[in-house]
PDB file of N, CA and C in Angstrom:
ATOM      1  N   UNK A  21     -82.463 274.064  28.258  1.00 43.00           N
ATOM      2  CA  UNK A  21     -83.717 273.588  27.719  1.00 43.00           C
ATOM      3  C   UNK A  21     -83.501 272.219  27.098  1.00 43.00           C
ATOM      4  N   UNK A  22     -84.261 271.546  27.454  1.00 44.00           N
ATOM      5  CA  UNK A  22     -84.115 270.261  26.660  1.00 44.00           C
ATOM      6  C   UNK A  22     -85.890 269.479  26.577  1.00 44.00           C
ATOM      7  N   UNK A  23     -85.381 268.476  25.271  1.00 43.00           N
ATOM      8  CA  UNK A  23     -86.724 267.792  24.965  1.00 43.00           C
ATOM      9  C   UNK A  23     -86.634 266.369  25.430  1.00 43.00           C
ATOM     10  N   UNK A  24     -87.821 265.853  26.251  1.00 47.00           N
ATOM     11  CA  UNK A  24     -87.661 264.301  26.209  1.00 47.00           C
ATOM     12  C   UNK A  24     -88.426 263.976  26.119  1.00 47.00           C
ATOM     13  N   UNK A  25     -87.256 263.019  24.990  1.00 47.00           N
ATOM     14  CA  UNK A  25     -88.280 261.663  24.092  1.00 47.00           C
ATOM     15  C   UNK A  25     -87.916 260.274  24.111  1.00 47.00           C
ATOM     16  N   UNK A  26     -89.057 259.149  24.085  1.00 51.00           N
ATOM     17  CA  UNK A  26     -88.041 258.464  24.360  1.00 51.00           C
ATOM     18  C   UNK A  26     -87.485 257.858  25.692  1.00 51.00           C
ATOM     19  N   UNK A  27     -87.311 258.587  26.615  1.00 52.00           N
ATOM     20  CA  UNK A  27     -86.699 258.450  27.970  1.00 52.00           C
ATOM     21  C   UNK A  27     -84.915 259.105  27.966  1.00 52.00           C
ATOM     22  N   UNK A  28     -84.916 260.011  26.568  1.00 59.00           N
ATOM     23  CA  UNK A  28     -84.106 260.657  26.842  1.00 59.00           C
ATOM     24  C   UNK A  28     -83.824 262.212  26.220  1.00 59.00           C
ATOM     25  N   UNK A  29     -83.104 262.571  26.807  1.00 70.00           N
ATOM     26  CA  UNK A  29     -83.067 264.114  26.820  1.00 70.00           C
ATOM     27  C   UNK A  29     -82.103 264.729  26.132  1.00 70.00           C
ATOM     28  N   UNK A  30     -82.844 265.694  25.014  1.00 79.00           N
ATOM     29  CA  UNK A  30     -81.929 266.482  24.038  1.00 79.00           C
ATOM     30  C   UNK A  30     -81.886 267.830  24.312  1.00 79.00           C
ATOM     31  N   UNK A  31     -80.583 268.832  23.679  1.00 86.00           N
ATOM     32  CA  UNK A  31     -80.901 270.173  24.242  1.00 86.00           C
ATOM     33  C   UNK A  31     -80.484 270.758  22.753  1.00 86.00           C
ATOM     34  N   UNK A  32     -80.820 271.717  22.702  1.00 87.00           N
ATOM     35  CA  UNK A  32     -80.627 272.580  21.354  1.00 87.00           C
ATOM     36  C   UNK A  32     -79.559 272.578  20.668  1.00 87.00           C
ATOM     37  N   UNK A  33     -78.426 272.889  21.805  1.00 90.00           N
ATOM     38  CA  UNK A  33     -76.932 272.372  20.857  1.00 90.00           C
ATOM     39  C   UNK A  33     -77.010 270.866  20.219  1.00 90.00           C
ATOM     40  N   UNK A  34     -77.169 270.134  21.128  1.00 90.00           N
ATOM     41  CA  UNK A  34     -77.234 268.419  20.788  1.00 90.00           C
ATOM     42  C   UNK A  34     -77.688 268.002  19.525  1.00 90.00           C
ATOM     43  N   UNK A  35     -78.778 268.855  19.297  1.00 88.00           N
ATOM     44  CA  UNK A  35     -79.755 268.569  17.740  1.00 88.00           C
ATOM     45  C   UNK A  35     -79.508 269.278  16.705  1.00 88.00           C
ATOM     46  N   UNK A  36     -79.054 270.320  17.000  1.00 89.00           N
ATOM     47  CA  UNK A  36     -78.028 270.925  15.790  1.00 89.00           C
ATOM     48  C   UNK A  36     -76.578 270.753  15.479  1.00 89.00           C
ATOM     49  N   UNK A  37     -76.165 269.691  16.580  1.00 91.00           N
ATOM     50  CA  UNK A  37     -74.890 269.042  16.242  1.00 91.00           C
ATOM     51  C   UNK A  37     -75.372 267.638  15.544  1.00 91.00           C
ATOM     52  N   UNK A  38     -76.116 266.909  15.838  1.00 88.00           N
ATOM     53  CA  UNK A  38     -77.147 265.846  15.033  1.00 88.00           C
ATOM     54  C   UNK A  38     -77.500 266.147  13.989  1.00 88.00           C
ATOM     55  N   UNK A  39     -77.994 267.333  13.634  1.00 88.00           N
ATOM     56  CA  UNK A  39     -78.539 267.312  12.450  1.00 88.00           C
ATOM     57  C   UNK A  39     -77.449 267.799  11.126  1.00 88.00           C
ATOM     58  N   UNK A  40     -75.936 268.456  11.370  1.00 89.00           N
ATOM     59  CA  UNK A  40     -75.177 268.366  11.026  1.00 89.00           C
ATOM     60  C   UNK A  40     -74.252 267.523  10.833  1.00 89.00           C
ATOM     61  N   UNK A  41     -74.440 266.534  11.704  1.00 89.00           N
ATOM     62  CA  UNK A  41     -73.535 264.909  11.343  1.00 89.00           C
ATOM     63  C   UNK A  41     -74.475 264.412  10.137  1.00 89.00           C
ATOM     64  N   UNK A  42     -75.822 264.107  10.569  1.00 85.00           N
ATOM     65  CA  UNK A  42     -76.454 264.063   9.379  1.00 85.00           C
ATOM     66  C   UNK A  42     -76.154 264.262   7.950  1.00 85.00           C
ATOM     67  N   UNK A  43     -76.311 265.639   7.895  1.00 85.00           N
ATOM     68  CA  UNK A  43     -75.858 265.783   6.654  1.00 85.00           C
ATOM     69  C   UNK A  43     -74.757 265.427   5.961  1.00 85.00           C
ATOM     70  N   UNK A  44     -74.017 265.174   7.003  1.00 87.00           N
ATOM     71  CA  UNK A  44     -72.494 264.769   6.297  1.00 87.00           C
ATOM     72  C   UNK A  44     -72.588 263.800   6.110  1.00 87.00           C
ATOM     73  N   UNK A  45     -73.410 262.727   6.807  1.00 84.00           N
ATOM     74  CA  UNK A  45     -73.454 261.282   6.655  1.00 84.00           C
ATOM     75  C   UNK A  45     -74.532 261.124   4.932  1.00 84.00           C
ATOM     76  N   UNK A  46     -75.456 261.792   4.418  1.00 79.00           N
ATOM     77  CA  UNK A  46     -76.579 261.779   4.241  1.00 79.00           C
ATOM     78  C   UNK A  46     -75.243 262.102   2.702  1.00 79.00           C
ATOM     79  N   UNK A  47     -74.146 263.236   2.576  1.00 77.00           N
ATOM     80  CA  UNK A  47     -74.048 264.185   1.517  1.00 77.00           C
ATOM     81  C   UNK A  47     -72.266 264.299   1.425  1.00 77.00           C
ATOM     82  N   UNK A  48     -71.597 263.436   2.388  1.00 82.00           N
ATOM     83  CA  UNK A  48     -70.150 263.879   2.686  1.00 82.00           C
ATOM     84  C   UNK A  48     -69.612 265.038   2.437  1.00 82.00           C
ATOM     85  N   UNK A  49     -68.726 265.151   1.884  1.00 84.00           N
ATOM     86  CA  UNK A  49     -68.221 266.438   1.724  1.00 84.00           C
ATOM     87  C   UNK A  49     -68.533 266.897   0.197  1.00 84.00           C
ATOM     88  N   UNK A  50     -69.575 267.768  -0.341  1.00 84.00           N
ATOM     89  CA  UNK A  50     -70.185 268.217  -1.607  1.00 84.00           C
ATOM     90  C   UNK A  50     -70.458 269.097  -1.613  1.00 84.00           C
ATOM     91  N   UNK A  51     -71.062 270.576  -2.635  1.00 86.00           N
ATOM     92  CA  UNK A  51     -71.393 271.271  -3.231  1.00 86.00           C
ATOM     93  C   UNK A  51     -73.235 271.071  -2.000  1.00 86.00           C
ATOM     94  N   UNK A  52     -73.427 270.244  -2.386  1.00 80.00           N
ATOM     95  CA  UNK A  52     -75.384 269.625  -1.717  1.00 80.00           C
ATOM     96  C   UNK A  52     -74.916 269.981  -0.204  1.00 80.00           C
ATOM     97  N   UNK A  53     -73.887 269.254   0.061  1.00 82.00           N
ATOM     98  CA  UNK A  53     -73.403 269.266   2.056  1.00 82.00           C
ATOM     99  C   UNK A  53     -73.589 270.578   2.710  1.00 82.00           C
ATOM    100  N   UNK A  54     -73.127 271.533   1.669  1.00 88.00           N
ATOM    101  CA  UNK A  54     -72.649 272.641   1.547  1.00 88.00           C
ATOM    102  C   UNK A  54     -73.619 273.477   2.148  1.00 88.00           C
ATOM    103  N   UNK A  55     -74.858 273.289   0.593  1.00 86.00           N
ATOM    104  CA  UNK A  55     -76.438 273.851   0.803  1.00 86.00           C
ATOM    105  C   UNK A  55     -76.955 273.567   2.062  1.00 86.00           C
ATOM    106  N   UNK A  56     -77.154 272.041   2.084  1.00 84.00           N
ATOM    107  CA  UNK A  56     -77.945 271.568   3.103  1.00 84.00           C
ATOM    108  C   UNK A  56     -77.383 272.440   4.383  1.00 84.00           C
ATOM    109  N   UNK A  57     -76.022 272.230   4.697  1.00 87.00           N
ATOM    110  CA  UNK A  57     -75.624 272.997   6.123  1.00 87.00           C
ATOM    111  C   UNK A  57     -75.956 274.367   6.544  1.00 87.00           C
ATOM    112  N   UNK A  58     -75.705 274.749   5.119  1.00 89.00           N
ATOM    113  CA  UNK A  58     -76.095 276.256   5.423  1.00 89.00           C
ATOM    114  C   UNK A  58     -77.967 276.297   5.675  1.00 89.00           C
ATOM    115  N   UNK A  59     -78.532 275.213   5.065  1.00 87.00           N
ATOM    116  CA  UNK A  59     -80.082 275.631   5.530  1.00 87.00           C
ATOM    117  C   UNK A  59     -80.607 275.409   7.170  1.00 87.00           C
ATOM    118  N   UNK A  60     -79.173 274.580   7.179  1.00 87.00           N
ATOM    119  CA  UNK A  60     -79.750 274.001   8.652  1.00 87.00           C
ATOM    120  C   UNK A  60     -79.179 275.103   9.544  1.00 87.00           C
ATOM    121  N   UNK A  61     -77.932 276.119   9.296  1.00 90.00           N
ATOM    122  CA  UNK A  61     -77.457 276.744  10.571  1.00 90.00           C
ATOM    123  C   UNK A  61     -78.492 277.974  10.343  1.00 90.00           C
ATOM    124  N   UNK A  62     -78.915 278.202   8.881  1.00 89.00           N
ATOM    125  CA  UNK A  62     -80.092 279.425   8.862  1.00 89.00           C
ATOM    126  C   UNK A  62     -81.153 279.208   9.769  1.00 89.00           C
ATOM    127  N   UNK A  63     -81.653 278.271   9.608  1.00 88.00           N
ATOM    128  CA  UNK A  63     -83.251 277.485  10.411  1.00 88.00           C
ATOM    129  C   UNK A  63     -82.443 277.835  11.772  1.00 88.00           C
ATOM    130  N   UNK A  64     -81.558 277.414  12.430  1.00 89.00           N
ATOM    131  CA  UNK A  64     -81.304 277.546  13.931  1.00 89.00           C
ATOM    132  C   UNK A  64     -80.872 278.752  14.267  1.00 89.00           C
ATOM    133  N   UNK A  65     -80.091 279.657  13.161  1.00 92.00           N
ATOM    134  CA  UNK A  65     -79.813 281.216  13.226  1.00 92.00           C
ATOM    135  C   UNK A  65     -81.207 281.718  13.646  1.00 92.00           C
ATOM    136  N   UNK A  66     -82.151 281.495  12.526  1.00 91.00           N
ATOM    137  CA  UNK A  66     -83.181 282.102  12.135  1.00 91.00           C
ATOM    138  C   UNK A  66     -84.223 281.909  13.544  1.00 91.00           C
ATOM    139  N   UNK A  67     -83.925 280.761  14.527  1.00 90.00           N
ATOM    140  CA  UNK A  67     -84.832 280.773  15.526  1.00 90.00           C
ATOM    141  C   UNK A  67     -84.485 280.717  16.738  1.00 90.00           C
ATOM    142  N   UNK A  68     -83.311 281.325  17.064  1.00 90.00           N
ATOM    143  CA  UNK A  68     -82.046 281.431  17.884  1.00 90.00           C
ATOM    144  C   UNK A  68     -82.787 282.446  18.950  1.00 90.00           C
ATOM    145  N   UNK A  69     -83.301 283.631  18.356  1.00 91.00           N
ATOM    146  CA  UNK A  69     -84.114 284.620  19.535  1.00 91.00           C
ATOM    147  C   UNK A  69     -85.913 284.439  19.809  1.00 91.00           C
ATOM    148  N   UNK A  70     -86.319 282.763  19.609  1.00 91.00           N
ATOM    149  CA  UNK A  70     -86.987 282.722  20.088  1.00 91.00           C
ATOM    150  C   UNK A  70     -87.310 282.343  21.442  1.00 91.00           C
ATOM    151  N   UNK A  71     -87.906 282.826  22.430  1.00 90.00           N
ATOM    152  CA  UNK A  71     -88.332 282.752  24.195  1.00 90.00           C
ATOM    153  C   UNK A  71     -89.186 281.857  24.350  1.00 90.00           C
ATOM    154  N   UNK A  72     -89.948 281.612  23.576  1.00 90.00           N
ATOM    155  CA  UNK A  72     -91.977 281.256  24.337  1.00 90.00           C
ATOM    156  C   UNK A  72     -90.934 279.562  24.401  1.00 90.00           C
ATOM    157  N   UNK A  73     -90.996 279.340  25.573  1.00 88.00           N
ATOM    158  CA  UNK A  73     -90.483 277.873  25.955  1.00 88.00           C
ATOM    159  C   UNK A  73     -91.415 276.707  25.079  1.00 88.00           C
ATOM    160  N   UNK A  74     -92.428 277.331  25.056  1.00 91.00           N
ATOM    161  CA  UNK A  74     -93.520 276.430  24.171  1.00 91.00           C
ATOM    162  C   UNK A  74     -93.202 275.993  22.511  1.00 91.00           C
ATOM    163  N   UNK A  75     -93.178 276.963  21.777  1.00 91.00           N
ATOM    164  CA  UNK A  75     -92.468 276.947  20.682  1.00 91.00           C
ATOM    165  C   UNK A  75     -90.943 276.550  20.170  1.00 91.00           C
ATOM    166  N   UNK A  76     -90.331 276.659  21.647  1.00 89.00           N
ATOM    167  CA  UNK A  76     -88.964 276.145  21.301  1.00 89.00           C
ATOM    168  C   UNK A  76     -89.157 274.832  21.116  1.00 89.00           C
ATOM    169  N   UNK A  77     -90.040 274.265  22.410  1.00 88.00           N
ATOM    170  CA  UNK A  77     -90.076 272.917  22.295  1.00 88.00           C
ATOM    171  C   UNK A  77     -90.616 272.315  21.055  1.00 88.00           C
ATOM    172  N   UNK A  78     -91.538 272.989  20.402  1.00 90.00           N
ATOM    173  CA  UNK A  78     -92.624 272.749  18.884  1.00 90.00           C
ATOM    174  C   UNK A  78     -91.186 272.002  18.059  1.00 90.00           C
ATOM    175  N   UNK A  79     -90.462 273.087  17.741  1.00 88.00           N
ATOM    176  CA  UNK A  79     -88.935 273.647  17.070  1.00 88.00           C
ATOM    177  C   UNK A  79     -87.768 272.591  17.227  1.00 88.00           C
ATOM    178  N   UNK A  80     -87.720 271.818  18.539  1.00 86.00           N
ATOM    179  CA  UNK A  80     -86.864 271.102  18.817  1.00 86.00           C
ATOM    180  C   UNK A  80     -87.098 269.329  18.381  1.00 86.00           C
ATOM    181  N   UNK A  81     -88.939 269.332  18.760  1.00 86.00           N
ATOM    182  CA  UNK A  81     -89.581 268.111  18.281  1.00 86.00           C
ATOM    183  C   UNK A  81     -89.551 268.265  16.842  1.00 86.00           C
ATOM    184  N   UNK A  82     -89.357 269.391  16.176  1.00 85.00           N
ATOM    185  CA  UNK A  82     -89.714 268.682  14.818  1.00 85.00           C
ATOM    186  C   UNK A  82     -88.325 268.472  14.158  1.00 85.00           C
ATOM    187  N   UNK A  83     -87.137 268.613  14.642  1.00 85.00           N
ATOM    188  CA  UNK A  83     -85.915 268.812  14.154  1.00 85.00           C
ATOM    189  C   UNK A  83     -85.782 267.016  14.312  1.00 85.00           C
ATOM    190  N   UNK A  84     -86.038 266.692  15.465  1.00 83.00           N
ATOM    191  CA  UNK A  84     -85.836 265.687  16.358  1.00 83.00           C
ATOM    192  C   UNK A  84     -86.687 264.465  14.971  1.00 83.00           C
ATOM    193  N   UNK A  85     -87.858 264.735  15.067  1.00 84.00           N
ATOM    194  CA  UNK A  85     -89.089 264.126  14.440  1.00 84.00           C
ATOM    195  C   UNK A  85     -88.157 264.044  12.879  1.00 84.00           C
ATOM    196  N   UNK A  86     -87.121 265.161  11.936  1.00 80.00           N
ATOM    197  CA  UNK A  86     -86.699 265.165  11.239  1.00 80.00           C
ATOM    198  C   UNK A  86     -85.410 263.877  10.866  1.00 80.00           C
ATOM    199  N   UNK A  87     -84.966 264.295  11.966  1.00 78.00           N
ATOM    200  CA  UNK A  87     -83.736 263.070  11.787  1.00 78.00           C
ATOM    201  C   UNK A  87     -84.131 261.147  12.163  1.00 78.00           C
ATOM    202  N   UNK A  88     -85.310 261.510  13.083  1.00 81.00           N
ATOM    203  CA  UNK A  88     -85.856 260.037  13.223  1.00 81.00           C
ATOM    204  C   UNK A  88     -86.199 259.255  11.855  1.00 81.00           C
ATOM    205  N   UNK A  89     -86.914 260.602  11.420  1.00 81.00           N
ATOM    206  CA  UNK A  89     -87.130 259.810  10.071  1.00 81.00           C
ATOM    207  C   UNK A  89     -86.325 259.485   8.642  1.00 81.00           C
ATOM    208  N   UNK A  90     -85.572 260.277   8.696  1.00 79.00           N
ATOM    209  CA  UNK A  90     -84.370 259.737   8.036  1.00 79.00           C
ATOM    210  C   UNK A  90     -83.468 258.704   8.465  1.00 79.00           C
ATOM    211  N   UNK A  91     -83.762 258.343   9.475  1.00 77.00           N
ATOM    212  CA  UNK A  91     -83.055 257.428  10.356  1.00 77.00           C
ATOM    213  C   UNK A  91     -83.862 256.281  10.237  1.00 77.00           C
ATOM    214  N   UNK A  92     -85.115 255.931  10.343  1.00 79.00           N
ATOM    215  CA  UNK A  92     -86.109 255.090   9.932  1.00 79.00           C
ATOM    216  C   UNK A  92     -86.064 254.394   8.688  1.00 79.00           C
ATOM    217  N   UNK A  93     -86.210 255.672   7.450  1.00 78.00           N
ATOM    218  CA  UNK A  93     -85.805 255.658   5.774  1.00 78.00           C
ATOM    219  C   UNK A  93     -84.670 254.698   5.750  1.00 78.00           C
ATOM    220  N   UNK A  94     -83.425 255.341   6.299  1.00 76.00           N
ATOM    221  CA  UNK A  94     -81.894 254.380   5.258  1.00 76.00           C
ATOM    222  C   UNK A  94     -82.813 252.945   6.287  1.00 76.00           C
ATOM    223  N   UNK A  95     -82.889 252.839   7.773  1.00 77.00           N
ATOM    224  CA  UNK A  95     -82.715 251.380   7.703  1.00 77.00           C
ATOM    225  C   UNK A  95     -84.023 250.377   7.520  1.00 77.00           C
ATOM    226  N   UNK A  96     -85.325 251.058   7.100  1.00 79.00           N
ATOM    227  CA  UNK A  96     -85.930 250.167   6.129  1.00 79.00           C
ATOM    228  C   UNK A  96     -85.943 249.999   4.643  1.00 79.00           C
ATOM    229  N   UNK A  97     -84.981 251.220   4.275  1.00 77.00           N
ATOM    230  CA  UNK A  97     -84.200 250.880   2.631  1.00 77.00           C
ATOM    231  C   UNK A  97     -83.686 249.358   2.568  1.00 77.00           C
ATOM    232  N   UNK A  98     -83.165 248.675   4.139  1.00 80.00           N
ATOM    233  CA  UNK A  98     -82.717 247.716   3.426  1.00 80.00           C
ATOM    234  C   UNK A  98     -83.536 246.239   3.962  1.00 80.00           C
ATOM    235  N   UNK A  99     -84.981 246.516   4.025  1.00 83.00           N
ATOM    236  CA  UNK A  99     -85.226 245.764   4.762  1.00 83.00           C
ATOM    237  C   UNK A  99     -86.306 245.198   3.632  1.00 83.00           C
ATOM    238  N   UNK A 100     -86.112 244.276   3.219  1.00 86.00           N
ATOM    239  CA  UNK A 100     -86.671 243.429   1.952  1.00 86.00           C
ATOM    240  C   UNK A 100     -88.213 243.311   2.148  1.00 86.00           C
ATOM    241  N   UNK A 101     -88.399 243.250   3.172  1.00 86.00           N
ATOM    242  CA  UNK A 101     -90.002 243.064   3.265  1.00 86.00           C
ATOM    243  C   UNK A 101     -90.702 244.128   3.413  1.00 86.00           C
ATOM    244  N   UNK A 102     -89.841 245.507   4.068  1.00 81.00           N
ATOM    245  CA  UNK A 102     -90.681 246.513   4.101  1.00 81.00           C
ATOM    246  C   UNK A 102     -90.608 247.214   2.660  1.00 81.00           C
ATOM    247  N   UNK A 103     -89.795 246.920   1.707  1.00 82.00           N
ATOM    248  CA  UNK A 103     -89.511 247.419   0.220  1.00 82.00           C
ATOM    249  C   UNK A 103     -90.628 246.776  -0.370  1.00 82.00           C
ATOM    250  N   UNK A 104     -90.901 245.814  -0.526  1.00 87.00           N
ATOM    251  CA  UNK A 104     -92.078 244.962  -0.884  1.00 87.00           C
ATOM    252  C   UNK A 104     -93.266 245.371  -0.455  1.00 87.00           C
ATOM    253  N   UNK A 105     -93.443 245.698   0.691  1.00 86.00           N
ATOM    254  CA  UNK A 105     -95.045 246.260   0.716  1.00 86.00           C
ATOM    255  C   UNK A 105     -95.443 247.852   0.852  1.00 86.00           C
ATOM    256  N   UNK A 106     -93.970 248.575   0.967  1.00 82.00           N
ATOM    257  CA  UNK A 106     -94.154 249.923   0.337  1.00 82.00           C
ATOM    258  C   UNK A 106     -94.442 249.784  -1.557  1.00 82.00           C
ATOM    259  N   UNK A 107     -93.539 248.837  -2.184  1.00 86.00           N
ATOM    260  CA  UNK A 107     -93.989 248.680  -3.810  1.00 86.00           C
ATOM    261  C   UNK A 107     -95.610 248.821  -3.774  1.00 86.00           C
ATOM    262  N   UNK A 108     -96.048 247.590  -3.059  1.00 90.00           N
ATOM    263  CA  UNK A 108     -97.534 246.947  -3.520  1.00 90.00           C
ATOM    264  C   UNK A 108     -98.423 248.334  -2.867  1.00 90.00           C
ATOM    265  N   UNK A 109     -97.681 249.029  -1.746  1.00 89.00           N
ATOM    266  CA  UNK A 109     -98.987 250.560  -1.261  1.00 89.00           C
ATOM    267  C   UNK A 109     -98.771 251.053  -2.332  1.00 89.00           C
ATOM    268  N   UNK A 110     -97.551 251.353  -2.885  1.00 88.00           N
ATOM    269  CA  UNK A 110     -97.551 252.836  -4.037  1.00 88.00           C
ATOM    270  C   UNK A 110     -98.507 252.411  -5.042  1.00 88.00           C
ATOM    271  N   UNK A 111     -98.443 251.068  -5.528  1.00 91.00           N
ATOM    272  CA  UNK A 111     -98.785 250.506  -6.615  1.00 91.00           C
ATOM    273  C   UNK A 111    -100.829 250.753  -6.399  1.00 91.00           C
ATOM    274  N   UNK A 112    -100.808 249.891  -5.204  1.00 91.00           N
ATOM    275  CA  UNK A 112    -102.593 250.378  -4.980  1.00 91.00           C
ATOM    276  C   UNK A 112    -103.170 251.744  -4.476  1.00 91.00           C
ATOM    277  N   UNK A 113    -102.175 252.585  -4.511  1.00 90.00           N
ATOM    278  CA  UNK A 113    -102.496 254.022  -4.490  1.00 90.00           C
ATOM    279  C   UNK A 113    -102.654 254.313  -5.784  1.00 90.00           C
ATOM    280  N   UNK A 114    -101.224 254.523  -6.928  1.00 89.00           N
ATOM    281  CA  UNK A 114    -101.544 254.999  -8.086  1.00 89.00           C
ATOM    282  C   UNK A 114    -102.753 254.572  -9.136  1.00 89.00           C
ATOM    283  N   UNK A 115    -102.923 253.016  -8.523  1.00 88.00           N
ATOM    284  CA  UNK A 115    -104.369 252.703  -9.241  1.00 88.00           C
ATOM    285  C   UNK A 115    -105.809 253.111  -8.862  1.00 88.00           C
ATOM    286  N   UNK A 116    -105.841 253.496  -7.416  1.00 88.00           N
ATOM    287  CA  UNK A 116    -106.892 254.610  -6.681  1.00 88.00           C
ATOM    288  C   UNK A 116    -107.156 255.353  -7.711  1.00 88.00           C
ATOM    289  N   UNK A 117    -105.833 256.034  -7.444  1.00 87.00           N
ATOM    290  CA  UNK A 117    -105.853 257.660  -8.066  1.00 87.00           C
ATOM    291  C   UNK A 117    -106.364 257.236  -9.483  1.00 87.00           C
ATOM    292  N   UNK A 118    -105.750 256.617 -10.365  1.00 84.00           N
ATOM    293  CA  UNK A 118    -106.031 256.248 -11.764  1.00 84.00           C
ATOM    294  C   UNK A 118    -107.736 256.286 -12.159  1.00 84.00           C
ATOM    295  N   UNK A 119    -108.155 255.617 -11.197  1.00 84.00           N
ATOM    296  CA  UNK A 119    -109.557 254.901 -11.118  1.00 84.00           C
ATOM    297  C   UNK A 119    -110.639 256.163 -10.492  1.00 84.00           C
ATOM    298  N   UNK A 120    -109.923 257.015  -9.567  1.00 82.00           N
ATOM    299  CA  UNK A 120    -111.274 258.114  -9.256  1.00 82.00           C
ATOM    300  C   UNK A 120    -111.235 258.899 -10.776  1.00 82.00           C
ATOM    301  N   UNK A 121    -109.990 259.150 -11.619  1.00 79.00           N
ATOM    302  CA  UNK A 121    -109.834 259.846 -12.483  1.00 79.00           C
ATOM    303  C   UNK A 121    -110.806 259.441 -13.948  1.00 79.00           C
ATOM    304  N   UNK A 122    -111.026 258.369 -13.654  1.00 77.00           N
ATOM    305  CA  UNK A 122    -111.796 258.080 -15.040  1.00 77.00           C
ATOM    306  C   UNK A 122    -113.397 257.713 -14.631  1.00 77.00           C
ATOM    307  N   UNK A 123    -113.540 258.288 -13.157  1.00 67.00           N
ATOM    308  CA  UNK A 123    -115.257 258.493 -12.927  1.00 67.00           C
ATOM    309  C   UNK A 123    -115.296 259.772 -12.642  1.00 67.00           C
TER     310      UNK A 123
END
């Protein structure tokens, strides 16, 4: 079974070997590494006897969809301009919010 995205093709082992480099990259070797791994081999224990080809695929995109975005995160952490206009969204959100609150 595999998912393609992209123009390329992942299979269930592949993304649970991904999402375990991850963590190590994300947590090295810690007490957190520890947790995190064990949530991730539960989640793939835990959905290991599912069949409906449909749902696997649901299961595989969102694992997939998981690490993209952490992958996205560290490398616009360092990207000066996108830090700058995530500041100025948070900033004209919390004043939204501020402002429905006092009508």
């Amino acid at each position: 079974m595999s998912l393609t995205m992209h123009g390329f093709s992942k299979t269930t082992p592949q993304i649970y070997r991904d999402c375990l480099r991850l963590v190590k990259h994300i947590s090295g070797v810690s007490k957190k590494s520890e947790a995190i791994t064990r949530i991730v081999r539960n989640e793939f224990k835990k959905n290991a006897a599912i069949k409906d080809e449909e749902m696997i695929e649901k299961l595989k995109s969102n694992a997939i969809r998981g690490l993209s975005n952490y992958l996205m995160m560290e490398s616009s952490a360092k990207d000066e301009r996108f830090q700058k206009q995530s500041k100025e969204f948070v900033s004209r959100e919390v004043d939204s919010i501020k402002d429905r609150k006092l009508t």
